[in-house]
């Protein structure tokens, strides 16, 4: 650290804090502990932390869950637990925006898309949604966009849709002016015009209804149809896509992903090919590389929020990649025959349960079901549920007269017998009949590709996972210096507890008596985040940063509405902001007005004043990222906040860059009314290849009543829910809990200052080679810096893409390209990288600058040089070599001496080819020849 501080030009980290952070917002500190953080517990070691986590896990009761409602116990193959969930090669990877060094996770995601498309009977699937409820909301808005023939704003939702899904639909619909109409679709569609219809298949009650006639009736009325399809049921029941559905949504949780008290789980959204360009989120497609070989990339990979901003159709930024990969590999490991066998066993247990209940004189809601039986026991429902609970089984109390029972992969015959005993019924005396009529049997084939037939043994699956991960660069191999997307250490001790049954096997709607430990953990994280941010209350429900933005803006909107100021709908957003800001504002029913930025990247305070004056009576909020998207502490932040407050608006401080504030300044104290945080950035939850994420939202006390509520947890309050589970992706909150517990107040502050020091060190070392575009008043950057390549590109023709691809030959992942300024690289080293790694990265960029100079001097042509030819594979070395640079320089540049060689698996990929060809299923079998 002494060398870093010397290069930066400060004598200590404390001096760095006073030089970099505006004095007006800087918290005072005593013995390295900032005001407000003294409430955090003192730090403890890794083994003590794991012991405390074990105590919390032991406070939970892992009962047999038969609650259902979209959450089911599942048996994760140990090879997937060890090979993916516990493997840093998978969980420390980033979103595959650099496809040449992401081929492994891209292939796994393509398998996921193929799995979903096959099982739903649809043409195209995206590479995961955040959860089932938000996938349903995205399906609703997709149908509205796609149904150009309808001017109606009405949307029919079947009565048998999961209650948490309905709640999130209501949240999404109201600000967008969509009228939800609830109906029992078995009795036909309501009167009037609708743009779309949404149903669950099977329904929350377990009933499997005639979906074909519902779809046909909707189409006759000019409406499009989206169906929530259970993928396991779709292995034995004709899937909605084959019945004419326009879109399918749902979750892949029961494909090997633990319930985890609600998440994280990979949702999905699949559509007809005609609607492929309407799909939100990510879409993996097939392209070719520079040698004409098969290669994968994210089709349409520049997120639409960065292009369309306030005109974007979705604010989805992250996915649930790690969990999508688990689900895809679960399908690959079991194959179609294995999945059908699991489904048949699940259905058999449900049918046996139904038979025993009927023999006991108990009425059932439906005789056609897959895994869920709903029984009517007038006045006895609570007695039955309590009796089952005494036997270690949780059932669903629908109401005082009705009990729901869901079977899953972990259900046994003994569980069925115990449930029947709780009802006072005996073992079935009559022959168990199938609960699925022959006319509903699935007859079409699925999962026929080699990806789902080759890896049916543990040895083959183990090797497949290793082969894929070897094609990628993750944090286990190299620094990932991405600006705006903090890639920091995900310590093993922080990760260890996520697969413990005491956390992983909890149903989100389990009785409170079963969940004391995880609720205590959640309470700790909420309290600690309040202390760290200076806000008064925090909700952990949002399961991505974009959803945290959305929840915060919904709280602002509800606050204004309650005060009788419905006209306040203008949201001011600086032109430099992350694209999700504008998209989230529109989804929350606001109108975006852009505020200009100065040449140095700061918000133009004069333009802000003019915009406030112009919209004073209608001003709802400003969304401002701090430190700025340009990686600078703006010194006028307090003035900006005060101006908005004086006009009656609220201040939304985007917490994406909280990595540069923890222990130094608190947005809830320097002017913010609400912020979302990114636990997958600042608080060590790993990126997992592009998810999971957690985006908690913190608010001042006046907004606390508007934090997300939940239909199953009335104590959370009356705010609009944004996720299916009350506490979002609860099972990975133990990672953040462990991080804060081990760091303590002083450790958190030191981490922030180390990240700032490392960024300024890189800026000093590289500025003469690649000018640093923005700095603050004292010549300092925050936790990241932007390197300007535009002059070099103009002079030499070498682009930012060339530099990014060449870094792969040096063994490094590229920084963030062309965001927030086109033609630049944004670098963030974080506090986790040691000086040797930082220097190696700087040395690589300096060596690349020397290569650029050789292009500029004419030694190498602009269209044939190591940068334009990058990345170089081992295979490209063995053929004829006609380039004006040597094979050795191509793959072993001097600056990588002493580092393990990383071999990209493909050459540079043709992005335009991939965008023109939305191939969204596994490659043809010939590719495996």
mmCIF file of N, CA and C in Angstrom, residues 12-38 40 531-534 626-627 632-633 637 657-670 682-683 744-758 760 780-784 831:
data_model
loop_
_atom_site.group_PDB
_atom_site.id
_atom_site.type_symbol
_atom_site.label_atom_id
_atom_site.label_comp_id
_atom_site.label_asym_id
_atom_site.label_seq_id
_atom_site.Cartn_x
_atom_site.Cartn_y
_atom_site.Cartn_z
ATOM 1 N N UNK A 12 -1.425 8.816 3.430
ATOM 2 C CA UNK A 12 -2.214 7.803 4.134
ATOM 3 C C UNK A 12 -3.575 7.668 3.475
ATOM 4 N N UNK A 13 -4.283 6.601 3.851
ATOM 5 C CA UNK A 13 -5.632 6.422 3.332
ATOM 6 C C UNK A 13 -6.554 7.519 3.841
ATOM 7 N N UNK A 14 -6.345 7.956 5.063
ATOM 8 C CA UNK A 14 -7.176 9.043 5.586
ATOM 9 C C UNK A 14 -6.974 10.325 4.786
ATOM 10 N N UNK A 15 -5.714 10.604 4.417
ATOM 11 C CA UNK A 15 -5.468 11.781 3.595
ATOM 12 C C UNK A 15 -6.135 11.627 2.232
ATOM 13 N N UNK A 16 -6.106 10.415 1.703
ATOM 14 C CA UNK A 16 -6.784 10.156 0.430
ATOM 15 C C UNK A 16 -8.267 10.469 0.544
ATOM 16 N N UNK A 17 -8.876 10.086 1.659
ATOM 17 C CA UNK A 17 -10.306 10.346 1.856
ATOM 18 C C UNK A 17 -10.592 11.835 1.815
ATOM 19 N N UNK A 18 -9.777 12.627 2.489
ATOM 20 C CA UNK A 18 -10.029 14.070 2.516
ATOM 21 C C UNK A 18 -9.721 14.730 1.181
ATOM 22 N N UNK A 19 -8.830 14.138 0.385
ATOM 23 C CA UNK A 19 -8.504 14.688 -0.923
ATOM 24 C C UNK A 19 -9.558 14.338 -1.969
ATOM 25 N N UNK A 20 -10.104 13.130 -1.882
ATOM 26 C CA UNK A 20 -10.977 12.647 -2.956
ATOM 27 C C UNK A 20 -12.444 12.965 -2.721
ATOM 28 N N UNK A 21 -12.896 12.857 -1.473
ATOM 29 C CA UNK A 21 -14.327 12.972 -1.183
ATOM 30 C C UNK A 21 -14.654 14.394 -0.734
ATOM 31 N N UNK A 22 -15.706 15.002 -1.276
ATOM 32 C CA UNK A 22 -16.069 16.368 -0.862
ATOM 33 C C UNK A 22 -16.272 16.454 0.650
ATOM 34 N N UNK A 23 -15.712 17.478 1.243
ATOM 35 C CA UNK A 23 -15.805 17.640 2.696
ATOM 36 C C UNK A 23 -17.253 17.765 3.157
ATOM 37 N N UNK A 24 -18.125 18.270 2.285
ATOM 38 C CA UNK A 24 -19.515 18.504 2.678
ATOM 39 C C UNK A 24 -20.278 17.212 2.930
ATOM 40 N N UNK A 25 -19.794 16.086 2.412
ATOM 41 C CA UNK A 25 -20.521 14.833 2.610
ATOM 42 C C UNK A 25 -19.705 13.819 3.393
ATOM 43 N N UNK A 26 -18.415 14.080 3.618
ATOM 44 C CA UNK A 26 -17.526 13.108 4.251
ATOM 45 C C UNK A 26 -17.880 12.942 5.720
ATOM 46 N N UNK A 27 -18.144 11.704 6.130
ATOM 47 C CA UNK A 27 -18.386 11.423 7.541
ATOM 48 C C UNK A 27 -17.077 11.556 8.310
ATOM 49 N N UNK A 28 -17.177 12.110 9.510
ATOM 50 C CA UNK A 28 -16.000 12.141 10.365
ATOM 51 C C UNK A 28 -15.715 10.730 10.859
ATOM 52 N N UNK A 29 -14.471 10.488 11.251
ATOM 53 C CA UNK A 29 -14.126 9.147 11.716
ATOM 54 C C UNK A 29 -13.255 9.244 12.958
ATOM 55 N N UNK A 30 -13.400 8.271 13.807
ATOM 56 C CA UNK A 30 -12.596 8.155 15.011
ATOM 57 C C UNK A 30 -11.949 6.781 14.990
ATOM 58 N N UNK A 31 -10.608 6.749 15.001
ATOM 59 C CA UNK A 31 -9.866 5.493 14.952
ATOM 60 C C UNK A 31 -10.334 4.622 13.788
ATOM 61 N N UNK A 32 -10.533 5.281 12.636
ATOM 62 C CA UNK A 32 -10.856 4.532 11.429
ATOM 63 C C UNK A 32 -12.285 4.070 11.329
ATOM 64 N N UNK A 33 -13.163 4.455 12.243
ATOM 65 C CA UNK A 33 -14.568 4.057 12.198
ATOM 66 C C UNK A 33 -15.415 5.300 11.936
ATOM 67 N N UNK A 34 -16.160 5.308 10.841
ATOM 68 C CA UNK A 34 -16.964 6.467 10.482
ATOM 69 C C UNK A 34 -18.182 6.574 11.374
ATOM 70 N N UNK A 35 -18.661 7.802 11.529
ATOM 71 C CA UNK A 35 -19.924 8.011 12.239
ATOM 72 C C UNK A 35 -20.996 7.142 11.604
ATOM 73 N N UNK A 36 -21.822 6.521 12.427
ATOM 74 C CA UNK A 36 -22.910 5.708 11.920
ATOM 75 C C UNK A 36 -22.566 4.252 11.813
ATOM 76 N N UNK A 37 -21.269 3.949 11.642
ATOM 77 C CA UNK A 37 -20.877 2.546 11.526
ATOM 78 C C UNK A 37 -20.485 1.941 12.865
ATOM 79 N N UNK A 38 -20.472 2.745 13.918
ATOM 80 C CA UNK A 38 -20.089 2.201 15.219
ATOM 81 C C UNK A 38 -21.129 1.227 15.751
ATOM 82 N N UNK A 40 -22.198 -1.284 13.996
ATOM 83 C CA UNK A 40 -21.904 -2.601 13.429
ATOM 84 C C UNK A 40 -21.161 -3.443 14.456
ATOM 85 N N UNK A 531 -27.376 1.132 8.835
ATOM 86 C CA UNK A 531 -26.233 1.809 9.444
ATOM 87 C C UNK A 531 -25.256 2.317 8.382
ATOM 88 N N UNK A 532 -25.011 1.510 7.369
ATOM 89 C CA UNK A 532 -24.001 1.829 6.357
ATOM 90 C C UNK A 532 -24.461 2.952 5.441
ATOM 91 N N UNK A 533 -25.756 2.994 5.134
ATOM 92 C CA UNK A 533 -26.254 3.964 4.158
ATOM 93 C C UNK A 533 -26.806 5.232 4.769
ATOM 94 N N UNK A 534 -27.142 5.207 6.055
ATOM 95 C CA UNK A 534 -27.740 6.382 6.674
ATOM 96 C C UNK A 534 -29.228 6.513 6.430
ATOM 97 N N UNK A 626 -24.035 8.295 -7.625
ATOM 98 C CA UNK A 626 -22.962 8.927 -6.857
ATOM 99 C C UNK A 626 -22.064 7.874 -6.228
ATOM 100 N N UNK A 627 -20.725 7.970 -6.418
ATOM 101 C CA UNK A 627 -20.048 8.841 -7.365
ATOM 102 C C UNK A 627 -20.632 8.686 -8.759
ATOM 103 N N UNK A 632 -16.333 9.875 -10.683
ATOM 104 C CA UNK A 632 -15.855 11.095 -10.031
ATOM 105 C C UNK A 632 -16.816 11.476 -8.905
ATOM 106 N N UNK A 633 -16.244 11.962 -7.791
ATOM 107 C CA UNK A 633 -17.056 12.539 -6.717
ATOM 108 C C UNK A 633 -17.417 13.969 -7.118
ATOM 109 N N UNK A 637 -22.896 17.855 -5.067
ATOM 110 C CA UNK A 637 -23.982 16.907 -4.815
ATOM 111 C C UNK A 637 -24.964 17.453 -3.782
ATOM 112 N N UNK A 657 -22.566 2.651 -7.316
ATOM 113 C CA UNK A 657 -21.164 2.923 -6.992
ATOM 114 C C UNK A 657 -20.932 3.073 -5.495
ATOM 115 N N UNK A 658 -21.758 2.410 -4.707
ATOM 116 C CA UNK A 658 -21.598 2.504 -3.250
ATOM 117 C C UNK A 658 -20.247 1.962 -2.806
ATOM 118 N N UNK A 659 -19.609 1.170 -3.660
ATOM 119 C CA UNK A 659 -18.271 0.655 -3.362
ATOM 120 C C UNK A 659 -17.296 1.781 -3.022
ATOM 121 N N UNK A 660 -17.601 2.994 -3.448
ATOM 122 C CA UNK A 660 -16.724 4.139 -3.190
ATOM 123 C C UNK A 660 -17.223 5.015 -2.047
ATOM 124 N N UNK A 661 -18.282 4.569 -1.359
ATOM 125 C CA UNK A 661 -18.861 5.387 -0.287
ATOM 126 C C UNK A 661 -18.851 4.712 1.079
ATOM 127 N N UNK A 662 -18.872 3.386 1.120
ATOM 128 C CA UNK A 662 -19.055 2.681 2.397
ATOM 129 C C UNK A 662 -17.978 3.099 3.406
ATOM 130 N N UNK A 663 -18.419 3.582 4.537
ATOM 131 C CA UNK A 663 -17.501 4.014 5.582
ATOM 132 C C UNK A 663 -17.001 5.431 5.418
ATOM 133 N N UNK A 664 -17.344 6.074 4.298
ATOM 134 C CA UNK A 664 -16.884 7.443 4.047
ATOM 135 C C UNK A 664 -18.033 8.441 4.035
ATOM 136 N N UNK A 665 -19.121 8.080 3.373
ATOM 137 C CA UNK A 665 -20.261 8.988 3.250
ATOM 138 C C UNK A 665 -21.523 8.163 3.118
ATOM 139 N N UNK A 666 -22.633 8.717 3.612
ATOM 140 C CA UNK A 666 -23.895 7.979 3.614
ATOM 141 C C UNK A 666 -24.954 8.747 2.824
ATOM 142 N N UNK A 667 -25.439 8.163 1.734
ATOM 143 C CA UNK A 667 -26.416 8.891 0.910
ATOM 144 C C UNK A 667 -27.658 9.312 1.671
ATOM 145 N N UNK A 668 -28.061 8.516 2.663
ATOM 146 C CA UNK A 668 -29.226 8.899 3.454
ATOM 147 C C UNK A 668 -28.990 10.090 4.346
ATOM 148 N N UNK A 669 -27.730 10.519 4.451
ATOM 149 C CA UNK A 669 -27.403 11.677 5.277
ATOM 150 C C UNK A 669 -26.945 12.873 4.459
ATOM 151 N N UNK A 670 -26.512 12.660 3.206
ATOM 152 C CA UNK A 670 -26.071 13.829 2.433
ATOM 153 C C UNK A 670 -27.095 14.288 1.410
ATOM 154 N N UNK A 682 -21.081 -4.248 -4.222
ATOM 155 C CA UNK A 682 -20.411 -3.744 -3.030
ATOM 156 C C UNK A 682 -20.310 -4.776 -1.920
ATOM 157 N N UNK A 683 -21.231 -5.725 -1.865
ATOM 158 C CA UNK A 683 -21.307 -6.595 -0.689
ATOM 159 C C UNK A 683 -21.099 -8.075 -1.015
ATOM 160 N N UNK A 744 -16.321 -5.771 9.730
ATOM 161 C CA UNK A 744 -16.541 -4.753 10.743
ATOM 162 C C UNK A 744 -16.463 -3.364 10.148
ATOM 163 N N UNK A 745 -16.694 -2.360 10.972
ATOM 164 C CA UNK A 745 -16.751 -0.977 10.487
ATOM 165 C C UNK A 745 -15.413 -0.525 9.903
ATOM 166 N N UNK A 746 -14.338 -0.769 10.624
ATOM 167 C CA UNK A 746 -13.039 -0.304 10.144
ATOM 168 C C UNK A 746 -12.638 -1.030 8.872
ATOM 169 N N UNK A 747 -12.925 -2.321 8.797
ATOM 170 C CA UNK A 747 -12.590 -3.085 7.598
ATOM 171 C C UNK A 747 -13.341 -2.601 6.378
ATOM 172 N N UNK A 748 -14.625 -2.253 6.549
ATOM 173 C CA UNK A 748 -15.407 -1.749 5.422
ATOM 174 C C UNK A 748 -14.847 -0.421 4.924
ATOM 175 N N UNK A 749 -14.494 0.454 5.862
ATOM 176 C CA UNK A 749 -13.925 1.746 5.472
ATOM 177 C C UNK A 749 -12.583 1.556 4.772
ATOM 178 N N UNK A 750 -11.768 0.660 5.286
ATOM 179 C CA UNK A 750 -10.463 0.409 4.672
ATOM 180 C C UNK A 750 -10.618 -0.166 3.275
ATOM 181 N N UNK A 751 -11.608 -1.020 3.095
ATOM 182 C CA UNK A 751 -11.849 -1.599 1.771
ATOM 183 C C UNK A 751 -12.191 -0.509 0.763
ATOM 184 N N UNK A 752 -13.053 0.401 1.160
ATOM 185 C CA UNK A 752 -13.433 1.497 0.269
ATOM 186 C C UNK A 752 -12.221 2.337 -0.107
ATOM 187 N N UNK A 753 -11.433 2.707 0.879
ATOM 188 C CA UNK A 753 -10.271 3.545 0.617
ATOM 189 C C UNK A 753 -9.221 2.811 -0.216
ATOM 190 N N UNK A 754 -9.096 1.503 -0.011
ATOM 191 C CA UNK A 754 -8.159 0.728 -0.821
ATOM 192 C C UNK A 754 -8.613 0.693 -2.270
ATOM 193 N N UNK A 755 -9.915 0.548 -2.500
ATOM 194 C CA UNK A 755 -10.432 0.567 -3.870
ATOM 195 C C UNK A 755 -10.162 1.919 -4.535
ATOM 196 N N UNK A 756 -10.372 2.993 -3.795
ATOM 197 C CA UNK A 756 -10.117 4.330 -4.338
ATOM 198 C C UNK A 756 -8.626 4.505 -4.626
ATOM 199 N N UNK A 757 -7.787 4.047 -3.704
ATOM 200 C CA UNK A 757 -6.337 4.162 -3.909
ATOM 201 C C UNK A 757 -5.901 3.373 -5.138
ATOM 202 N N UNK A 758 -6.420 2.171 -5.302
ATOM 203 C CA UNK A 758 -6.041 1.337 -6.442
ATOM 204 C C UNK A 758 -6.462 1.986 -7.753
ATOM 205 N N UNK A 760 -6.875 5.205 -8.342
ATOM 206 C CA UNK A 760 -6.021 6.366 -8.589
ATOM 207 C C UNK A 760 -4.607 5.952 -8.987
ATOM 208 N N UNK A 780 -8.403 13.781 -8.559
ATOM 209 C CA UNK A 780 -8.609 12.400 -8.113
ATOM 210 C C UNK A 780 -9.802 11.779 -8.829
ATOM 211 N N UNK A 781 -9.743 10.468 -8.996
ATOM 212 C CA UNK A 781 -10.915 9.713 -9.417
ATOM 213 C C UNK A 781 -11.500 9.035 -8.181
ATOM 214 N N UNK A 782 -12.623 8.417 -8.352
ATOM 215 C CA UNK A 782 -13.227 7.667 -7.240
ATOM 216 C C UNK A 782 -12.690 6.235 -7.278
ATOM 217 N N UNK A 783 -13.556 5.271 -7.450
ATOM 218 C CA UNK A 783 -13.146 3.863 -7.416
ATOM 219 C C UNK A 783 -12.883 3.302 -8.802
ATOM 220 N N UNK A 784 -13.020 4.153 -9.838
ATOM 221 C CA UNK A 784 -12.828 3.714 -11.213
ATOM 222 C C UNK A 784 -12.360 4.904 -12.034
ATOM 223 N N UNK A 831 -10.892 -3.338 -4.226
ATOM 224 C CA UNK A 831 -9.927 -3.483 -3.134
ATOM 225 C C UNK A 831 -9.326 -4.873 -3.062
#
